[in-house]
PDB file of C-alpha atoms in Angstrom:
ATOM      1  CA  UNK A 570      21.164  20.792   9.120  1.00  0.00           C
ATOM      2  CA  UNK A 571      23.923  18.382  10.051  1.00  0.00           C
ATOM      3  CA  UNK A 572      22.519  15.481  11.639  1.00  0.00           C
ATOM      4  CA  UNK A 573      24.641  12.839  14.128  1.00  0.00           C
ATOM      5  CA  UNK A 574      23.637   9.362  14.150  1.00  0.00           C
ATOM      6  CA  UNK A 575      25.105   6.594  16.064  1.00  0.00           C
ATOM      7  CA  UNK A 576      25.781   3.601  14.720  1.00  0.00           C
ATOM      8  CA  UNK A 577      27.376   0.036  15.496  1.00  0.00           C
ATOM      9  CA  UNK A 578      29.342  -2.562  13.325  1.00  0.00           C
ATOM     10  CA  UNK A 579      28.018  -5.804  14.501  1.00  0.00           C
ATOM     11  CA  UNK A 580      27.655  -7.251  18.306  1.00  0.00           C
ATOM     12  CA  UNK A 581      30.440  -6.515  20.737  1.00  0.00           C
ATOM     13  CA  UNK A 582      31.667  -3.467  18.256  1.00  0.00           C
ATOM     14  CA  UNK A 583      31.996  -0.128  19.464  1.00  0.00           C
ATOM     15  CA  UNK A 584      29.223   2.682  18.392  1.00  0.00           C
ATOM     16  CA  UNK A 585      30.676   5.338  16.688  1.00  0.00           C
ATOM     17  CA  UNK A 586      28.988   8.982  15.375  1.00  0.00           C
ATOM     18  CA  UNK A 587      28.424   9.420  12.326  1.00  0.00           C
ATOM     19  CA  UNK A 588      27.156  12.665  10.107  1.00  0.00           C
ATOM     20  CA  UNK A 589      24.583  11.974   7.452  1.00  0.00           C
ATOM     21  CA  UNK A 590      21.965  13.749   5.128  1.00  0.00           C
ATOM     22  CA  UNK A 591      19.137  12.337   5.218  1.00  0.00           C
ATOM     23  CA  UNK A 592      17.261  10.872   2.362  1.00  0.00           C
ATOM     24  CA  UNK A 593      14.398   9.618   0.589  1.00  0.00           C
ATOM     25  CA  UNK A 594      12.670   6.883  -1.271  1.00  0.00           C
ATOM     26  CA  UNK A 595      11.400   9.543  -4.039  1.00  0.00           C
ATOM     27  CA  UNK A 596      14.718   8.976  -5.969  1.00  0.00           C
ATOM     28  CA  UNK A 597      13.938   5.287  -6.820  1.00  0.00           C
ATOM     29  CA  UNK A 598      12.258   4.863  -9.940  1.00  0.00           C
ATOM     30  CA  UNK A 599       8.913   3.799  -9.427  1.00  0.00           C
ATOM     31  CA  UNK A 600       5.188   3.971 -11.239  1.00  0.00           C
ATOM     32  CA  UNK A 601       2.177   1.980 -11.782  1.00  0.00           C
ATOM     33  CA  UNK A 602       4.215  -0.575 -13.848  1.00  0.00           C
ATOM     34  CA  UNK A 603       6.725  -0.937 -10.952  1.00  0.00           C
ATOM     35  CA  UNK A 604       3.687  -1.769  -8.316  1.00  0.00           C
ATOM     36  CA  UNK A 605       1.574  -4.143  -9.906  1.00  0.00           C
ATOM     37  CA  UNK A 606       2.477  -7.893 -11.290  1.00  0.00           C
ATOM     38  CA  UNK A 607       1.082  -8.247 -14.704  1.00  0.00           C
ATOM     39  CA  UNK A 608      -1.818 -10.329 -14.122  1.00  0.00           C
ATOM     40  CA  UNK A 609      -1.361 -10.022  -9.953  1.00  0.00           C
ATOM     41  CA  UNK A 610      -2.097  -7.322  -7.427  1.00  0.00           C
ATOM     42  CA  UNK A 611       0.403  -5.332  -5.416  1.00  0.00           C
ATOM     43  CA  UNK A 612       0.447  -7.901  -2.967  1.00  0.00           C
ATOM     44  CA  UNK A 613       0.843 -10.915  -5.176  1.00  0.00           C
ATOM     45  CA  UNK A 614       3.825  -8.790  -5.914  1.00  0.00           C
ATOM     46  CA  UNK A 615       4.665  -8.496  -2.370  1.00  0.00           C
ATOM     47  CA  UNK A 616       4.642 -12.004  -1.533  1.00  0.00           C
ATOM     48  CA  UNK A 617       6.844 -12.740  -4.622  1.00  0.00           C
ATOM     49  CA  UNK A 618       9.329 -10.678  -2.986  1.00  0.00           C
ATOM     50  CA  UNK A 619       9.070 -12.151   0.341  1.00  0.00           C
ATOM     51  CA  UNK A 620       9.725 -15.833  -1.599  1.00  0.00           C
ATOM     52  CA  UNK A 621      13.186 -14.190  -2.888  1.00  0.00           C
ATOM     53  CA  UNK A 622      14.141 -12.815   0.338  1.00  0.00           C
ATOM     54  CA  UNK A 623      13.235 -15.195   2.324  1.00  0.00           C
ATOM     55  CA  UNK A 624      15.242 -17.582   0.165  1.00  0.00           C
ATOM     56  CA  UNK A 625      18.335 -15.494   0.812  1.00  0.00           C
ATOM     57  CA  UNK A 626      17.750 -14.838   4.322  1.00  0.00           C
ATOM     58  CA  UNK A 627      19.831 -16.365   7.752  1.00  0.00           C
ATOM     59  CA  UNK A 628      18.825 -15.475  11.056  1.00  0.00           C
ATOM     60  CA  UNK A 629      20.741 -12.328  12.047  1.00  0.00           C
ATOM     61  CA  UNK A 630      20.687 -14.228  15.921  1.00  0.00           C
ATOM     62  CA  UNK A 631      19.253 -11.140  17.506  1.00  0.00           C
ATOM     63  CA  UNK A 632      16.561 -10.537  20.343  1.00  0.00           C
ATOM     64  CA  UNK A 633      13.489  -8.128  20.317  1.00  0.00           C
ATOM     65  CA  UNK A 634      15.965  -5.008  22.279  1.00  0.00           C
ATOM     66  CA  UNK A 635      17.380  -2.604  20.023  1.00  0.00           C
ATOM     67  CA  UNK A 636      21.330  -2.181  20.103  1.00  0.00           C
ATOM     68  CA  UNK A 637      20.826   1.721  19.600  1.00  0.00           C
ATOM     69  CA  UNK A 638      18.370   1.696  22.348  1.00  0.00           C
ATOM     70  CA  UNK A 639      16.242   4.442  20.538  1.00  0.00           C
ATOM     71  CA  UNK A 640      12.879   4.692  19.795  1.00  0.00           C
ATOM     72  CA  UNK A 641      11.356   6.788  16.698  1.00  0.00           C
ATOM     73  CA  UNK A 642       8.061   8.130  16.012  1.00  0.00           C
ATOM     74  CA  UNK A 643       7.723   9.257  12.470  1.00  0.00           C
ATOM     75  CA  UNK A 644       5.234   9.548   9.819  1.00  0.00           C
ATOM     76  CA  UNK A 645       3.850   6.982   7.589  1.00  0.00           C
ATOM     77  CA  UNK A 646       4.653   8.829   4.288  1.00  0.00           C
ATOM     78  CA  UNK A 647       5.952   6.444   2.090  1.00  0.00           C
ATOM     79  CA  UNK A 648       8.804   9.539   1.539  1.00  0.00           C
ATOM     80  CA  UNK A 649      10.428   8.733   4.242  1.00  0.00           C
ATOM     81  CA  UNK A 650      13.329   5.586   4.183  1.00  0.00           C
ATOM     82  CA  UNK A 651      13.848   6.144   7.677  1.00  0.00           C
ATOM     83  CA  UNK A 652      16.566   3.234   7.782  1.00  0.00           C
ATOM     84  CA  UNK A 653      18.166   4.374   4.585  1.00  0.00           C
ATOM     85  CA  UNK A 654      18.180   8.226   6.053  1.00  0.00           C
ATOM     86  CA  UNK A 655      19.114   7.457   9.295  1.00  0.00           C
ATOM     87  CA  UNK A 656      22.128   5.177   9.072  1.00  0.00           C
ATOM     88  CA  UNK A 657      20.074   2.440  10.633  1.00  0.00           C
ATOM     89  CA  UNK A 658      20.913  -1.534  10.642  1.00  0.00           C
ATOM     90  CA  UNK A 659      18.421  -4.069  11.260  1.00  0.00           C
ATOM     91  CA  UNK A 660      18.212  -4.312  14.881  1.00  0.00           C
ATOM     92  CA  UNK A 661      19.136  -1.049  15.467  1.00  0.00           C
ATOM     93  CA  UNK A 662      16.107   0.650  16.632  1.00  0.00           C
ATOM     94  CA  UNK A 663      11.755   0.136  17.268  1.00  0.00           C
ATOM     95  CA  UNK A 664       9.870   2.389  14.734  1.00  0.00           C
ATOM     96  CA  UNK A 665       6.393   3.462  15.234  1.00  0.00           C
ATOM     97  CA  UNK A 666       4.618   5.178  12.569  1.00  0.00           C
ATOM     98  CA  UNK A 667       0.881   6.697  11.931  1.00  0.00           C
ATOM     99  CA  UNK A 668      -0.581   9.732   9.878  1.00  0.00           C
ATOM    100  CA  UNK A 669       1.154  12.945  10.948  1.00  0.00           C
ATOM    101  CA  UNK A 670       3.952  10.797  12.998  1.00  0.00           C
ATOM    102  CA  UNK A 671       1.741  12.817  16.068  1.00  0.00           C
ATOM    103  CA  UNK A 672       1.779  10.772  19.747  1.00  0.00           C
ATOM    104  CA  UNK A 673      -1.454   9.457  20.210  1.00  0.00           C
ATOM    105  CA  UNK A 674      -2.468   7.194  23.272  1.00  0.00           C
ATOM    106  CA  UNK A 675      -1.430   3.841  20.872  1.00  0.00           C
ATOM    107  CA  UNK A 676       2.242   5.647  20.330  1.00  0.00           C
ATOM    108  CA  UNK A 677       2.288   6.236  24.122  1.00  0.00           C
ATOM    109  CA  UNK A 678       1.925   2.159  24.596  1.00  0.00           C
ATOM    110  CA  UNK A 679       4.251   1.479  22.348  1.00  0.00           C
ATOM    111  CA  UNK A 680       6.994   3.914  23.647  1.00  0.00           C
ATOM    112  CA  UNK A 681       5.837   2.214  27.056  1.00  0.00           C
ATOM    113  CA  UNK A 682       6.587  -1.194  25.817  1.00  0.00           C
ATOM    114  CA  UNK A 683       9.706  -0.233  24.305  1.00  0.00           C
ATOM    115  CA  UNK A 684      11.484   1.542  27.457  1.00  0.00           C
ATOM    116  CA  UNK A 685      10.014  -0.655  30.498  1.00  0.00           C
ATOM    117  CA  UNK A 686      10.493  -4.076  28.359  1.00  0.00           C
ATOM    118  CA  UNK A 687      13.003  -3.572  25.470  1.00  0.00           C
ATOM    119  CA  UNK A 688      15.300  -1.342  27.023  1.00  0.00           C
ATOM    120  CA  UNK A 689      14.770   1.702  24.975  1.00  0.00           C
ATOM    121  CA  UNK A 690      16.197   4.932  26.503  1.00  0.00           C
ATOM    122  CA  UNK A 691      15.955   7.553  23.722  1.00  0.00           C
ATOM    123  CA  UNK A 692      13.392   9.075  21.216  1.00  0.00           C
ATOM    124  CA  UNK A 693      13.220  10.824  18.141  1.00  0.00           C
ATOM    125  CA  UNK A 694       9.827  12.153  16.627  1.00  0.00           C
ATOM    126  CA  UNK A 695      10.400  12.960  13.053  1.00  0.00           C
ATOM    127  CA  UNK A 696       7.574  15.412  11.160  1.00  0.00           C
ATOM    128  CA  UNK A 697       7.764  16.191   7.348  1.00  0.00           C
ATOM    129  CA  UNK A 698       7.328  19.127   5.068  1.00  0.00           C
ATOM    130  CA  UNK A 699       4.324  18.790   2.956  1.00  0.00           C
ATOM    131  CA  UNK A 700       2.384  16.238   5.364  1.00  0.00           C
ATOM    132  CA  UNK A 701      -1.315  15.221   4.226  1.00  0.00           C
ATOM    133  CA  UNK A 702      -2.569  16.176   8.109  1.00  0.00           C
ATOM    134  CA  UNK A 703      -2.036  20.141   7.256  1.00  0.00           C
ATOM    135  CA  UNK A 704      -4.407  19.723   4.423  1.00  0.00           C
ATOM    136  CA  UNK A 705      -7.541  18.283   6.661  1.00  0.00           C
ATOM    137  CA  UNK A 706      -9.365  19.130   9.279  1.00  0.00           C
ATOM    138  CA  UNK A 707     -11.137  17.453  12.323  1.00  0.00           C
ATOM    139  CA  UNK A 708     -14.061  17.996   9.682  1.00  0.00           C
ATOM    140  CA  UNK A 709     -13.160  14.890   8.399  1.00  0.00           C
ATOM    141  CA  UNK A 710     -14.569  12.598  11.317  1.00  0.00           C
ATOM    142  CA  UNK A 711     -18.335  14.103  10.471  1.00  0.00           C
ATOM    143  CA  UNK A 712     -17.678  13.222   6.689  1.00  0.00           C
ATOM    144  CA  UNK A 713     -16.916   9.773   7.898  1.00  0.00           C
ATOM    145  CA  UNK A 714     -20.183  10.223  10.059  1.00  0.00           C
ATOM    146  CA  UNK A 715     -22.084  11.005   7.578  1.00  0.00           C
ATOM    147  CA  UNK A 716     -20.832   8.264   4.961  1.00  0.00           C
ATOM    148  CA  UNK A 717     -21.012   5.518   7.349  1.00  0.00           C
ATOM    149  CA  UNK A 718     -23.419   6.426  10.073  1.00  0.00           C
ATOM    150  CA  UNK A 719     -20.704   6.174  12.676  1.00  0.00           C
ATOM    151  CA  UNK A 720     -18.331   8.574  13.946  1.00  0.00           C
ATOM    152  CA  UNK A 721     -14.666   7.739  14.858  1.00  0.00           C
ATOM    153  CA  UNK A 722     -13.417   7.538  18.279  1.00  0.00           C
ATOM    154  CA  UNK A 723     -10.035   8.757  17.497  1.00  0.00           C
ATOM    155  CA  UNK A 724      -9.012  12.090  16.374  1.00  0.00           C
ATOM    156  CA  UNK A 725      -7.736  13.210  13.349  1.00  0.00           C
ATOM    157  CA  UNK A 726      -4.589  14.861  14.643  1.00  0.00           C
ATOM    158  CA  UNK A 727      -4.178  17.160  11.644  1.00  0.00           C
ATOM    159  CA  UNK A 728      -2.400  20.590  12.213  1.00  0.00           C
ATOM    160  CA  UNK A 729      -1.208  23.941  10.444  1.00  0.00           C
ATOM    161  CA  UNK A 730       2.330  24.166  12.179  1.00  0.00           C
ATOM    162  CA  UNK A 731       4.535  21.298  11.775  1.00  0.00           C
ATOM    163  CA  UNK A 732       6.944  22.664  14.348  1.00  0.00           C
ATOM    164  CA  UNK A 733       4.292  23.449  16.854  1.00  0.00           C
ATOM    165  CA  UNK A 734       2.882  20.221  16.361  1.00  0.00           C
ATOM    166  CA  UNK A 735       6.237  18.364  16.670  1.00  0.00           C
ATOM    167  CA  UNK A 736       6.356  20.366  20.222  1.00  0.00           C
ATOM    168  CA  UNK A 737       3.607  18.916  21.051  1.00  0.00           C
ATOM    169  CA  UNK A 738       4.543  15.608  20.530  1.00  0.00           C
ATOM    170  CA  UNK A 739       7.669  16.559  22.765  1.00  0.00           C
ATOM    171  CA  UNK A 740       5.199  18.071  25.296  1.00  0.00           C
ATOM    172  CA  UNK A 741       3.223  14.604  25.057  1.00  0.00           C
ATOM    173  CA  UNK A 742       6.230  12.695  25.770  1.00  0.00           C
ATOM    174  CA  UNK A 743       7.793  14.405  28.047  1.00  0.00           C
ATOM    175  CA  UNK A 744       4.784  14.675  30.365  1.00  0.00           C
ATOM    176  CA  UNK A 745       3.491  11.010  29.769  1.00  0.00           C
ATOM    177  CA  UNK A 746       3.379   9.093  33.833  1.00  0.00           C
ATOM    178  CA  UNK A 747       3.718   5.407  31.840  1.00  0.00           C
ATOM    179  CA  UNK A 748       7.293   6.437  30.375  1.00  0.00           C
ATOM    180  CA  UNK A 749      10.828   5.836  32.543  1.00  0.00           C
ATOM    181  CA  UNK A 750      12.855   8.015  30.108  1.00  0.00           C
ATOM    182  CA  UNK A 751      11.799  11.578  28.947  1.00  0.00           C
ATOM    183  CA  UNK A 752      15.609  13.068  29.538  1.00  0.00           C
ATOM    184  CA  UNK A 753      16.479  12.394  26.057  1.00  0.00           C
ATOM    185  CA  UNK A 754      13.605  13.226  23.363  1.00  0.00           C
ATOM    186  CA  UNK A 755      13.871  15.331  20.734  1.00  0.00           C
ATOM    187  CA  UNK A 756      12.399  16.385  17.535  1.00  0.00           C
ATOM    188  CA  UNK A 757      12.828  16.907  14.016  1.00  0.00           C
ATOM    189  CA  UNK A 758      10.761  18.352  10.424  1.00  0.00           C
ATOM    190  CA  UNK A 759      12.485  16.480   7.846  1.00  0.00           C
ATOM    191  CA  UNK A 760      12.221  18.524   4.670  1.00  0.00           C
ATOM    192  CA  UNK A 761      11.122  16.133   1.983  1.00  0.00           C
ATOM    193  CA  UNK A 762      12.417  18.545  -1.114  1.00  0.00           C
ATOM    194  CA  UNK A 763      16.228  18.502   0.323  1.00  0.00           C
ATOM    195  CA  UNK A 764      16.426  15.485   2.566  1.00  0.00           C
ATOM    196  CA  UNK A 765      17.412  17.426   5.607  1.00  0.00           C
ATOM    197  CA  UNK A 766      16.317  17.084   9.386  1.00  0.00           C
ATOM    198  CA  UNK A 767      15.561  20.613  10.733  1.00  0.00           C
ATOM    199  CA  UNK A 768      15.857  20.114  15.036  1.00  0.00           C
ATOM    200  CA  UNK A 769      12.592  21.569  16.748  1.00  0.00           C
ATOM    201  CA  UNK A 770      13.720  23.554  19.766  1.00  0.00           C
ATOM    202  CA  UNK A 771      11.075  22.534  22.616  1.00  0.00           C
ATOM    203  CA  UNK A 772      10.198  25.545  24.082  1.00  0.00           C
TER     204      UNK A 772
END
């Protein structure tokens, strides 16, 4: 599907629509060479590249609200460039992310913290095709029980329908007494073969 993102050219500009595929970080070349430093770890390498930005980098001059005034939930698959596939610009929008991209009571503060202090208005919850969740079970709280002699507090959130679960997370939203905004939230399976957001219909 045909997705329409808004966008903005700088502070003071006017936002504008604009229609975009969306993409993902798979294209990049990438392997075990690319990770790791020779002689380092991954984040030896990460540092390195925090040096070179940061010697680069001027303060963009912008405060903690988002110009786009839009929230998204999405999942932490390291598939999904979510700036890259959105159209996004630094300072355009918050971004929460966990396993599954599900709302959990820790996405519900952060929504809550992002409409009632940063100004946030609208949110997007953004599933995936071929998530790790649909491949688990709640099983996997008494493995951890067993290995460590503890058993987690949270749930595992893992699910067999990515579009009921992303209704769900709409449902969760929606019917959530901390948030101001619900009016506007809506959600999306991005398939991670083509690129493409697929729209959930709620109901």
């Amino acid at each position: 599907m045909t997705f329409f993102v808004l966008s903005h050219s700088g502070p003071g500009k006017g936002v504008t629509s604009t229609v975009i595929g969306m993409t993902t970080s798979a294209s990049v070349p990438a392997g075990p060479e690319a990770a790791i430093v020779t002689g380092g770890t991954v984040t030896d390498r990460l540092v390195e590249a925090n040096e070179q930005y940061a010697a680069a980098f001027s303060d963009p001059g912008m405060d903690a609200r988002p110009v786009l005034h839009v929230a998204i939930v999405a999942c932490m698959d390291a598939r999904l460039d979510l700036h890259a596939a959105l159209g996004l610009e630094l300072g355009d929008c918050h971004t929460i992310r966990n396993a599954g991209g599900v709302v959990t009571d820790d996405v519900i503060r952060s929504l809550t913290i992002s409409q009632r202090k940063l100004g946030t208005r609208s949110i997007v919850l953004i599933h995936h095709t071929g998530c790790g969740l649909e491949s688990i079970t709640e099983d996997f709280r008494s493995e951890l029980e067993m290995e460590v002699g503890q058993r987690p507090a949270w749930a595992v959130e893992s699910f067999r329908d990515v579009d009921q679960d992303v209704r769900q997370s709409m449902q969760r939203v929606r019917t959530s007494p901390f948030l101001l905004h619900t009016d506007d939230v809506r959600g999306f399976v991005f398939d991670v073969k083509s690129g493409l957001l697929r729209e959930i219909d709620p109901s």
